[in-house]
Amino acid sequence: MYAGFNMKSKSFIKNLFTIAFPIILQDFLSSFVNMLDTVMVGQLGAVDIAAVGLGNQFFFIMSLGVFGIASGEQIFIAQYWGKKDIDKIHKTTGMMLGLSMVFTVLFALISICFPQKCLAIYSNDAEVIRRGAEYLRVVAPSYIFFGLNVSFAASARSVEHLKLPAAATITSVLLNALLNYIFIFGVNLGGIQIIQPHGIIGAGIATVISRIVEAGIVAGGSYLRKYVTAAPLKEYIVKDKKFLLHYAKISLPVLANELLWGSGISMQSSIFAHSGTLVIAAFNIMNSISNLVYPICLGCGNATAIIIGKTIGEGRTEEAKVLARKQCAFIAAMAFCLGFVIMPMSKIMPYIFKVEAEVLSMASVFIVMRGLMFSFDAFNMTSVVGVFRSGGDTLFAMLMDVGFLWLLALPLGWMAVSVWHLPFWAVYLCILTEPVCKAAVGVIRLTSNKWLRTL
């Protein structure tokens, strides 16, 4: 557990990374395996890369909904942890578990029953839709275990138990990498085919198994280690209407925020998919590579939420205001440097992706543009997730986070593709108006201190 912040020194950086490192490791390994999936599927060709990428768009929306539920819960648990109110921690955890299960079951059923209709939103390529639907049906059951894992992991993190979620993810990603290789390409021993290759279906099977294992480790470990968030079922049940209304007032904007933002980010893939299969393949490759670095900023943002939430809960509001500004500035500066780390990664693509030279060329341009925007992305993530939400300013955070995306970036992107017929880099430039405008508004809100509320 972290010992608190000394605001008279630079020790806040050390303490930030004490909390952030296990989260960074967990997110990095998840991103690494996602890239490994893309690399392995990339051996099958551009159509399969596009199919898996679009198939994962539906999971992406679902996962952000789950993260939205978990983020709403973390706002409360972090402050209740500062007050040592264990009963409220149990009630909040129970709310989050129930909502996550309902949400993930619904998405799993839709994915199994209507996969082609889901993917037709993103692409008009019949072969990509057909292959993506096959993958989506197989991977859908993993959603339920993903929701269970995120719920228990978020609860554990909020009370500063960081090692168990990280250990579960390490185990899961290593298992996923091994199973991906086995099921995608098959196993041949001495000329005898022990396991037949399953292509992208094999990638889906590997994902389901690894997520079952991950959820089992986090949920089971929470009870075995007797974490304060692990309680008998009856203590998770909430009957207090006043508590439910208060929870809904703060948490529902977070859930809406994640769903609207996730749908908007997913629409970016749809925009590029309508630009052509080669363009969406290049866009997916760029995301896989840049996401190897982004977990550093993401982990720092989540650590900020835990630290500031607890600081507010302990009544140290003035310290929380100063800390919020310091951490946003530090993470943005760090991300600016990380952006230049991403750019040279384009040089390794010809060695790991068996796709057309045109795809690799477009992916290189995407990577440079993403690297230049990294500082804005990191500031926005830290201010929205780490500061505004932990301070209870969830409605403003939602309006800021999704407003520029849906009212500015996406309309410009669609116009660029369907009306102006601009090249792929100009389309992406239109979409990148969102993080720049959002950061400008975020700075104003951060310095006004209107985001801080005690729950």
Short mmCIF file of C-alpha atoms in Angstrom, two decimals, residues 10-454:
data_model
loop_
_atom_site.label_atom_id
_atom_site.label_comp_id
_atom_site.label_asym_id
_atom_site.label_seq_id
_atom_site.Cartn_x
_atom_site.Cartn_y
_atom_site.Cartn_z
CA LYS A 10 9.17 15.05 -6.28
CA SER A 11 8.30 11.89 -4.38
CA PHE A 12 4.85 12.01 -5.97
CA ILE A 13 6.46 10.53 -9.12
CA LYS A 14 7.87 7.59 -7.16
CA ASN A 15 4.57 7.03 -5.40
CA LEU A 16 2.68 7.35 -8.68
CA PHE A 17 4.73 4.56 -10.25
CA THR A 18 4.47 2.42 -7.10
CA ILE A 19 0.73 2.29 -7.76
CA ALA A 20 0.98 2.42 -11.55
CA PHE A 21 3.63 -0.21 -12.24
CA PRO A 22 1.49 -3.34 -11.66
CA ILE A 23 -1.29 -1.74 -13.72
CA ILE A 24 1.15 -0.80 -16.49
CA LEU A 25 2.55 -4.34 -16.52
CA GLN A 26 -0.94 -5.81 -16.70
CA ASP A 27 -2.08 -3.51 -19.51
CA PHE A 28 1.20 -3.89 -21.40
CA LEU A 29 0.97 -7.66 -21.39
CA SER A 30 -2.64 -7.49 -22.56
CA SER A 31 -1.63 -5.16 -25.39
CA PHE A 32 1.35 -7.34 -26.24
CA VAL A 33 -0.85 -10.39 -26.61
CA ASN A 34 -3.32 -8.39 -28.70
CA MET A 35 -0.42 -7.45 -30.97
CA LEU A 36 0.73 -11.07 -30.96
CA ASP A 37 -2.78 -12.06 -32.06
CA THR A 38 -2.53 -9.58 -34.92
CA VAL A 39 0.96 -10.83 -35.85
CA MET A 40 -0.17 -14.46 -35.88
CA VAL A 41 -3.38 -13.71 -37.74
CA GLY A 42 -1.29 -11.46 -39.99
CA GLN A 43 0.37 -14.59 -41.34
CA LEU A 44 -3.03 -15.49 -42.81
CA GLY A 45 -3.41 -12.28 -44.85
CA ALA A 46 -5.07 -8.84 -44.91
CA VAL A 47 -8.65 -10.21 -45.02
CA ASP A 48 -8.18 -12.14 -41.77
CA ILE A 49 -6.48 -9.15 -40.10
CA ALA A 50 -9.46 -6.99 -41.07
CA ALA A 51 -11.96 -9.70 -39.99
CA VAL A 52 -10.46 -10.15 -36.52
CA GLY A 53 -10.04 -6.38 -36.14
CA LEU A 54 -13.70 -5.75 -36.91
CA GLY A 55 -14.79 -8.73 -34.81
CA ASN A 56 -12.97 -7.18 -31.88
CA GLN A 57 -14.75 -3.85 -32.38
CA PHE A 58 -17.91 -5.29 -30.82
CA PHE A 59 -15.84 -6.61 -27.91
CA PHE A 60 -14.24 -3.17 -27.65
CA ILE A 61 -17.63 -1.50 -27.12
CA MET A 62 -18.64 -4.16 -24.59
CA SER A 63 -15.34 -3.89 -22.74
CA LEU A 64 -15.65 -0.12 -22.42
CA GLY A 65 -19.13 -0.57 -20.98
CA VAL A 66 -17.67 -2.92 -18.38
CA PHE A 67 -14.82 -0.51 -17.70
CA GLY A 68 -17.42 2.25 -17.35
CA ILE A 69 -19.24 0.25 -14.70
CA ALA A 70 -15.93 -0.49 -12.97
CA SER A 71 -14.80 3.15 -13.17
CA GLY A 72 -18.03 4.30 -11.53
CA GLU A 73 -17.46 1.76 -8.79
CA GLN A 74 -13.84 2.79 -8.32
CA ILE A 75 -14.85 6.40 -7.70
CA PHE A 76 -16.81 5.28 -4.64
CA ILE A 77 -14.50 2.54 -3.39
CA ALA A 78 -11.40 4.77 -3.49
CA GLN A 79 -13.11 7.41 -1.34
CA TYR A 80 -14.75 4.82 0.94
CA TRP A 81 -11.32 3.20 1.33
CA GLY A 82 -9.94 6.54 2.48
CA LYS A 83 -12.74 6.63 5.09
CA LYS A 84 -12.37 2.87 5.86
CA ASP A 85 -16.12 2.34 5.28
CA ILE A 86 -16.05 -1.42 4.55
CA ASP A 87 -19.83 -1.87 4.41
CA LYS A 88 -20.14 0.71 1.62
CA ILE A 89 -17.23 -0.96 -0.21
CA HIS A 90 -19.14 -4.26 -0.19
CA LYS A 91 -22.34 -2.65 -1.42
CA THR A 92 -20.54 -0.84 -4.23
CA THR A 93 -18.73 -4.02 -5.29
CA GLY A 94 -22.06 -5.87 -5.35
CA MET A 95 -23.62 -3.23 -7.59
CA MET A 96 -20.72 -3.43 -9.98
CA LEU A 97 -20.71 -7.24 -10.17
CA GLY A 98 -24.45 -7.40 -10.88
CA LEU A 99 -24.35 -4.73 -13.59
CA SER A 100 -21.28 -6.27 -15.24
CA MET A 101 -22.87 -9.72 -15.46
CA VAL A 102 -26.11 -8.39 -16.99
CA PHE A 103 -24.17 -6.27 -19.46
CA THR A 104 -21.76 -8.98 -20.63
CA VAL A 105 -24.42 -11.68 -20.97
CA LEU A 106 -26.46 -9.34 -23.18
CA PHE A 107 -23.51 -8.60 -25.48
CA ALA A 108 -22.56 -12.29 -25.64
CA LEU A 109 -26.08 -13.25 -26.74
CA ILE A 110 -26.17 -10.54 -29.42
CA SER A 111 -22.74 -11.62 -30.71
CA ILE A 112 -23.79 -15.27 -30.93
CA CYS A 113 -27.21 -14.67 -32.49
CA PHE A 114 -26.54 -11.73 -34.82
CA PRO A 115 -22.79 -11.57 -35.60
CA GLN A 116 -23.11 -10.58 -39.26
CA LYS A 117 -25.52 -7.74 -38.50
CA CYS A 118 -23.10 -6.47 -35.86
CA LEU A 119 -20.19 -6.41 -38.29
CA ALA A 120 -22.17 -4.99 -41.21
CA ILE A 121 -22.11 -1.71 -39.27
CA TYR A 122 -18.36 -1.48 -39.85
CA SER A 123 -17.76 -2.88 -43.31
CA ASN A 124 -19.42 -3.64 -46.65
CA ASP A 125 -16.84 -6.29 -47.59
CA ALA A 126 -18.84 -9.57 -47.65
CA GLU A 127 -15.82 -11.82 -47.09
CA VAL A 128 -14.52 -9.75 -44.16
CA ILE A 129 -17.99 -9.81 -42.57
CA ARG A 130 -18.32 -13.58 -43.08
CA ARG A 131 -14.92 -14.34 -41.54
CA GLY A 132 -15.40 -11.83 -38.74
CA ALA A 133 -18.80 -13.33 -37.85
CA GLU A 134 -17.24 -16.77 -37.47
CA TYR A 135 -14.67 -15.34 -35.09
CA LEU A 136 -17.25 -13.30 -33.15
CA ARG A 137 -19.47 -16.33 -32.44
CA VAL A 138 -16.56 -18.27 -30.99
CA VAL A 139 -15.12 -15.48 -28.84
CA ALA A 140 -18.48 -14.23 -27.44
CA PRO A 141 -18.61 -16.50 -24.31
CA SER A 142 -15.36 -14.91 -23.11
CA TYR A 143 -17.25 -11.65 -22.53
CA ILE A 144 -18.89 -13.00 -19.37
CA PHE A 145 -15.58 -14.03 -17.82
CA PHE A 146 -14.05 -10.74 -18.88
CA GLY A 147 -16.75 -8.89 -16.92
CA LEU A 148 -16.15 -11.02 -13.84
CA ASN A 149 -12.40 -10.43 -14.03
CA VAL A 150 -12.67 -6.67 -14.50
CA SER A 151 -15.10 -6.37 -11.58
CA PHE A 152 -12.92 -8.17 -9.05
CA ALA A 153 -9.71 -6.61 -10.41
CA ALA A 154 -11.14 -3.08 -10.15
CA SER A 155 -12.24 -3.71 -6.57
CA ALA A 156 -8.84 -5.08 -5.61
CA ARG A 157 -7.01 -2.14 -7.22
CA SER A 158 -9.24 0.40 -5.49
CA VAL A 159 -8.14 -0.86 -2.08
CA GLU A 160 -4.52 -1.01 -3.26
CA HIS A 161 -4.21 -4.76 -3.81
CA LEU A 162 -2.40 -4.58 -7.15
CA LYS A 163 -0.37 -7.78 -7.38
CA LEU A 164 -3.21 -10.29 -7.81
CA PRO A 165 -4.77 -8.67 -10.92
CA ALA A 166 -1.30 -8.31 -12.44
CA ALA A 167 -0.44 -11.96 -11.71
CA ALA A 168 -3.73 -13.09 -13.23
CA THR A 169 -3.08 -11.11 -16.40
CA ILE A 170 0.49 -12.42 -16.72
CA THR A 171 -0.80 -15.99 -16.48
CA SER A 172 -3.63 -15.29 -18.90
CA VAL A 173 -1.53 -13.62 -21.58
CA LEU A 174 1.16 -16.28 -21.54
CA LEU A 175 -1.50 -18.96 -21.82
CA ASN A 176 -3.24 -17.02 -24.59
CA ALA A 177 -0.01 -16.69 -26.58
CA LEU A 178 0.67 -20.42 -26.33
CA LEU A 179 -2.89 -21.42 -27.20
CA ASN A 180 -2.98 -18.94 -30.09
CA TYR A 181 0.02 -20.62 -31.68
CA ILE A 182 -1.43 -24.09 -31.11
CA PHE A 183 -4.96 -23.41 -32.35
CA ILE A 184 -4.22 -20.96 -35.17
CA PHE A 185 -1.46 -22.99 -36.84
CA GLY A 186 -2.06 -26.47 -35.40
CA VAL A 187 0.49 -28.93 -34.04
CA ASN A 188 2.44 -31.29 -36.27
CA LEU A 189 4.75 -33.83 -34.64
CA GLY A 190 6.86 -36.04 -36.86
CA GLY A 191 4.55 -35.56 -39.81
CA ILE A 192 1.47 -36.41 -37.74
CA GLN A 193 -1.10 -33.62 -37.36
CA ILE A 194 -1.92 -33.73 -33.63
CA ILE A 195 -4.08 -30.61 -33.68
CA GLN A 196 -5.59 -29.24 -36.89
CA PRO A 197 -5.01 -25.52 -37.70
CA HIS A 198 -8.13 -23.43 -37.04
CA GLY A 199 -7.01 -19.99 -38.27
CA ILE A 200 -8.91 -17.08 -36.73
CA ILE A 201 -11.33 -19.53 -35.06
CA GLY A 202 -8.34 -20.83 -33.12
CA ALA A 203 -7.59 -17.29 -31.94
CA GLY A 204 -11.14 -17.10 -30.58
CA ILE A 205 -10.81 -20.44 -28.75
CA ALA A 206 -7.55 -19.33 -27.14
CA THR A 207 -9.16 -16.09 -25.95
CA VAL A 208 -12.07 -17.90 -24.28
CA ILE A 209 -9.83 -20.31 -22.38
CA SER A 210 -7.39 -17.64 -21.21
CA ARG A 211 -10.18 -15.35 -19.94
CA ILE A 212 -11.75 -18.19 -17.96
CA VAL A 213 -8.40 -18.79 -16.26
CA GLU A 214 -7.86 -15.07 -15.58
CA ALA A 215 -11.29 -14.61 -14.00
CA GLY A 216 -10.78 -17.70 -11.84
CA ILE A 217 -7.47 -16.42 -10.50
CA VAL A 218 -8.75 -12.92 -9.65
CA ALA A 219 -12.11 -13.94 -8.16
CA GLY A 220 -10.78 -16.99 -6.33
CA GLY A 221 -7.66 -15.19 -5.15
CA SER A 222 -9.69 -12.31 -3.70
CA TYR A 223 -11.52 -14.72 -1.41
CA LEU A 224 -8.51 -16.88 -0.58
CA ARG A 225 -6.51 -13.81 0.42
CA LYS A 226 -9.53 -12.37 2.28
CA TYR A 227 -9.50 -8.97 0.58
CA VAL A 228 -11.91 -6.44 2.07
CA THR A 229 -13.76 -6.40 -1.27
CA ALA A 230 -14.49 -10.16 -1.06
CA ALA A 231 -17.62 -10.66 1.00
CA PRO A 232 -20.49 -13.13 1.42
CA LEU A 233 -23.17 -12.76 -1.26
CA LYS A 234 -25.71 -11.26 1.15
CA GLU A 235 -23.37 -8.33 1.85
CA TYR A 236 -23.26 -7.48 -1.86
CA ILE A 237 -27.03 -7.04 -2.05
CA VAL A 238 -28.11 -3.40 -1.85
CA LYS A 239 -31.56 -2.51 -0.45
CA ASP A 240 -30.92 1.12 0.50
CA LYS A 241 -32.74 3.23 -2.14
CA LYS A 242 -30.88 6.38 -1.14
CA PHE A 243 -27.57 4.65 -1.76
CA LEU A 244 -28.81 3.30 -5.11
CA LEU A 245 -29.87 6.76 -6.29
CA HIS A 246 -26.59 8.31 -5.20
CA TYR A 247 -24.66 5.53 -6.94
CA ALA A 248 -26.71 5.96 -10.12
CA LYS A 249 -26.25 9.74 -10.15
CA ILE A 250 -22.46 9.41 -10.17
CA SER A 251 -21.98 6.11 -12.01
CA LEU A 252 -24.47 6.30 -14.89
CA PRO A 253 -22.68 9.22 -16.57
CA VAL A 254 -19.46 7.16 -16.42
CA LEU A 255 -21.19 4.17 -18.04
CA ALA A 256 -22.77 6.40 -20.69
CA ASN A 257 -19.39 8.07 -21.19
CA GLU A 258 -17.59 4.79 -21.88
CA LEU A 259 -20.33 3.43 -24.17
CA LEU A 260 -20.58 6.62 -26.22
CA TRP A 261 -16.82 7.06 -26.37
CA GLY A 262 -16.29 3.40 -27.22
CA SER A 263 -18.95 3.49 -29.92
CA GLY A 264 -17.31 6.59 -31.34
CA ILE A 265 -13.84 5.01 -31.39
CA SER A 266 -15.42 1.95 -32.98
CA MET A 267 -16.94 4.19 -35.65
CA GLN A 268 -13.42 5.30 -36.52
CA SER A 269 -12.76 1.73 -37.62
CA SER A 270 -15.97 1.80 -39.62
CA ILE A 271 -14.82 4.98 -41.38
CA PHE A 272 -11.51 3.38 -42.35
CA ALA A 273 -13.19 0.10 -43.28
CA HIS A 274 -15.32 2.02 -45.78
CA SER A 275 -12.06 3.43 -47.16
CA GLY A 276 -11.05 -0.12 -48.14
CA THR A 277 -9.85 -3.42 -46.69
CA LEU A 278 -6.19 -2.43 -47.04
CA VAL A 279 -6.77 0.81 -45.11
CA ILE A 280 -8.53 -0.89 -42.19
CA ALA A 281 -5.81 -3.56 -42.11
CA ALA A 282 -3.17 -0.79 -41.83
CA PHE A 283 -5.22 0.97 -39.13
CA ASN A 284 -5.44 -2.26 -37.10
CA ILE A 285 -1.68 -2.81 -37.39
CA MET A 286 -1.05 0.75 -36.16
CA ASN A 287 -3.31 0.22 -33.14
CA SER A 288 -1.58 -3.04 -32.24
CA ILE A 289 1.87 -1.42 -32.26
CA SER A 290 1.00 1.88 -30.58
CA ASN A 291 -0.90 0.03 -27.84
CA LEU A 292 2.40 -1.46 -26.67
CA VAL A 293 3.39 1.98 -25.36
CA TYR A 294 0.01 3.41 -24.39
CA PRO A 295 -0.37 1.19 -21.25
CA ILE A 296 2.27 3.36 -19.54
CA CYS A 297 -0.03 6.37 -19.75
CA LEU A 298 -3.12 4.29 -19.07
CA GLY A 299 -1.57 2.79 -15.94
CA CYS A 300 -0.54 6.21 -14.66
CA GLY A 301 -4.07 7.51 -15.28
CA ASN A 302 -5.67 4.67 -13.34
CA ALA A 303 -3.14 5.10 -10.54
CA THR A 304 -4.04 8.80 -10.45
CA ALA A 305 -7.71 7.88 -9.95
CA ILE A 306 -6.87 5.59 -7.02
CA ILE A 307 -4.53 8.09 -5.36
CA ILE A 308 -6.67 11.20 -5.78
CA GLY A 309 -9.85 9.36 -4.77
CA LYS A 310 -8.25 8.20 -1.55
CA THR A 311 -6.74 11.64 -0.89
CA ILE A 312 -10.20 13.24 -1.21
CA GLY A 313 -11.72 10.53 1.00
CA GLU A 314 -9.17 11.34 3.69
CA GLY A 315 -10.27 14.99 3.57
CA ARG A 316 -7.05 16.38 2.03
CA THR A 317 -8.83 18.30 -0.72
CA GLU A 318 -6.24 21.06 -1.22
CA GLU A 319 -3.53 18.45 -1.62
CA ALA A 320 -5.71 16.64 -4.17
CA LYS A 321 -6.01 19.81 -6.30
CA VAL A 322 -2.24 20.34 -6.45
CA LEU A 323 -1.60 16.66 -7.01
CA ALA A 324 -4.06 16.52 -9.91
CA ARG A 325 -2.28 19.31 -11.79
CA LYS A 326 1.17 17.83 -11.16
CA GLN A 327 0.23 14.39 -12.36
CA CYS A 328 -1.59 15.59 -15.47
CA ALA A 329 1.42 17.72 -16.44
CA PHE A 330 3.91 14.95 -15.73
CA ILE A 331 2.00 12.25 -17.64
CA ALA A 332 1.45 14.54 -20.65
CA ALA A 333 5.18 15.35 -20.77
CA MET A 334 6.10 11.70 -20.45
CA ALA A 335 3.69 10.78 -23.26
CA PHE A 336 5.24 13.41 -25.53
CA CYS A 337 8.53 11.51 -25.26
CA LEU A 338 6.84 8.14 -25.65
CA GLY A 339 5.27 9.33 -28.89
CA PHE A 340 8.72 9.38 -30.46
CA VAL A 341 9.32 5.82 -29.22
CA ILE A 342 6.36 4.60 -31.30
CA MET A 343 7.51 6.04 -34.62
CA PRO A 344 10.61 3.83 -35.21
CA MET A 345 8.46 0.74 -34.56
CA SER A 346 7.19 1.04 -38.13
CA LYS A 347 10.58 -0.34 -39.24
CA ILE A 348 9.84 -3.78 -37.75
CA MET A 349 6.50 -4.27 -39.55
CA PRO A 350 7.85 -5.89 -42.75
CA TYR A 351 9.37 -8.66 -40.61
CA ILE A 352 6.19 -9.61 -38.74
CA PHE A 353 3.25 -8.85 -41.05
CA LYS A 354 2.80 -10.73 -44.31
CA VAL A 355 0.69 -8.09 -46.01
CA GLU A 356 0.96 -5.91 -49.09
CA ALA A 357 3.63 -3.20 -49.22
CA GLU A 358 0.84 -0.61 -49.55
CA VAL A 359 -0.61 -1.72 -46.19
CA LEU A 360 2.77 -1.37 -44.48
CA SER A 361 3.28 2.08 -46.01
CA MET A 362 -0.11 3.31 -44.78
CA ALA A 363 0.48 1.80 -41.33
CA SER A 364 3.77 3.72 -41.07
CA VAL A 365 1.98 7.02 -41.71
CA PHE A 366 -0.71 6.13 -39.16
CA ILE A 367 1.98 5.37 -36.56
CA VAL A 368 3.74 8.72 -37.02
CA MET A 369 0.46 10.63 -36.74
CA ARG A 370 -0.55 8.68 -33.63
CA GLY A 371 2.84 9.31 -32.04
CA LEU A 372 2.47 13.06 -32.48
CA MET A 373 -0.90 12.94 -30.71
CA PHE A 374 0.24 10.84 -27.78
CA SER A 375 0.68 13.73 -25.36
CA PHE A 376 -2.89 14.94 -25.98
CA ASP A 377 -4.28 11.42 -25.58
CA ALA A 378 -2.44 10.92 -22.29
CA PHE A 379 -3.56 14.25 -20.83
CA ASN A 380 -7.18 13.57 -21.79
CA MET A 381 -7.14 10.10 -20.30
CA THR A 382 -5.54 11.29 -17.07
CA SER A 383 -7.82 14.28 -16.63
CA VAL A 384 -11.04 12.39 -17.42
CA VAL A 385 -10.36 9.03 -15.76
CA GLY A 386 -7.78 10.00 -13.17
CA VAL A 387 -8.99 13.41 -11.99
CA PHE A 388 -12.53 14.38 -12.97
CA ARG A 389 -14.09 11.00 -12.26
CA SER A 390 -12.25 10.46 -8.99
CA GLY A 391 -13.44 13.94 -7.98
CA GLY A 392 -17.07 13.00 -8.76
CA ASP A 393 -17.28 15.37 -11.76
CA THR A 394 -18.63 12.57 -13.97
CA LEU A 395 -21.27 14.48 -15.94
CA PHE A 396 -18.83 17.12 -17.18
CA ALA A 397 -16.27 14.40 -17.92
CA MET A 398 -18.84 12.60 -20.08
CA LEU A 399 -19.82 15.74 -22.01
CA MET A 400 -16.20 16.67 -22.65
CA ASP A 401 -15.09 13.14 -23.52
CA VAL A 402 -17.79 12.34 -26.08
CA GLY A 403 -18.86 15.77 -27.30
CA PHE A 404 -15.88 16.53 -29.54
CA LEU A 405 -15.81 12.93 -30.77
CA TRP A 406 -19.43 12.72 -31.93
CA LEU A 407 -20.05 16.36 -32.86
CA LEU A 408 -16.72 17.17 -34.51
CA ALA A 409 -14.30 14.33 -35.31
CA LEU A 410 -16.68 11.64 -36.59
CA PRO A 411 -18.74 13.96 -38.83
CA LEU A 412 -15.51 15.32 -40.33
CA GLY A 413 -14.23 11.77 -40.83
CA TRP A 414 -17.39 10.61 -42.60
CA MET A 415 -17.39 13.70 -44.81
CA ALA A 416 -13.73 13.11 -45.64
CA VAL A 417 -14.50 9.55 -46.82
CA SER A 418 -17.94 9.75 -48.39
CA VAL A 419 -18.13 13.33 -49.70
CA TRP A 420 -14.66 14.76 -50.09
CA HIS A 421 -12.96 11.39 -50.90
CA LEU A 422 -9.74 12.43 -49.19
CA PRO A 423 -6.68 10.16 -48.81
CA PHE A 424 -6.44 8.01 -45.69
CA TRP A 425 -4.01 10.34 -43.89
CA ALA A 426 -6.32 13.33 -44.36
CA VAL A 427 -9.23 11.28 -43.00
CA TYR A 428 -7.19 10.49 -39.89
CA LEU A 429 -6.22 14.15 -39.57
CA CYS A 430 -9.93 15.04 -39.42
CA ILE A 431 -10.46 12.48 -36.64
CA LEU A 432 -7.48 13.80 -34.67
CA THR A 433 -9.22 17.15 -34.17
CA GLU A 434 -10.96 15.50 -31.21
CA PRO A 435 -8.02 14.98 -28.78
CA VAL A 436 -6.64 18.49 -29.39
CA CYS A 437 -9.93 20.28 -28.71
CA LYS A 438 -10.72 18.05 -25.74
CA ALA A 439 -7.34 18.76 -24.13
CA ALA A 440 -7.93 22.52 -24.37
CA VAL A 441 -11.23 22.24 -22.50
CA GLY A 442 -9.69 19.79 -20.01
CA VAL A 443 -6.98 22.27 -19.02
CA ILE A 444 -9.59 24.92 -18.26
CA ARG A 445 -11.66 22.54 -16.12
CA LEU A 446 -8.62 21.21 -14.29
CA THR A 447 -7.34 24.64 -13.30
CA SER A 448 -10.80 25.83 -12.22
CA ASN A 449 -10.93 23.15 -9.45
CA LYS A 450 -14.68 22.74 -10.09
CA TRP A 451 -14.15 19.00 -10.61
CA LEU A 452 -13.57 18.22 -6.91
CA ARG A 453 -16.51 16.86 -4.90
CA THR A 454 -16.59 14.71 -1.77
#
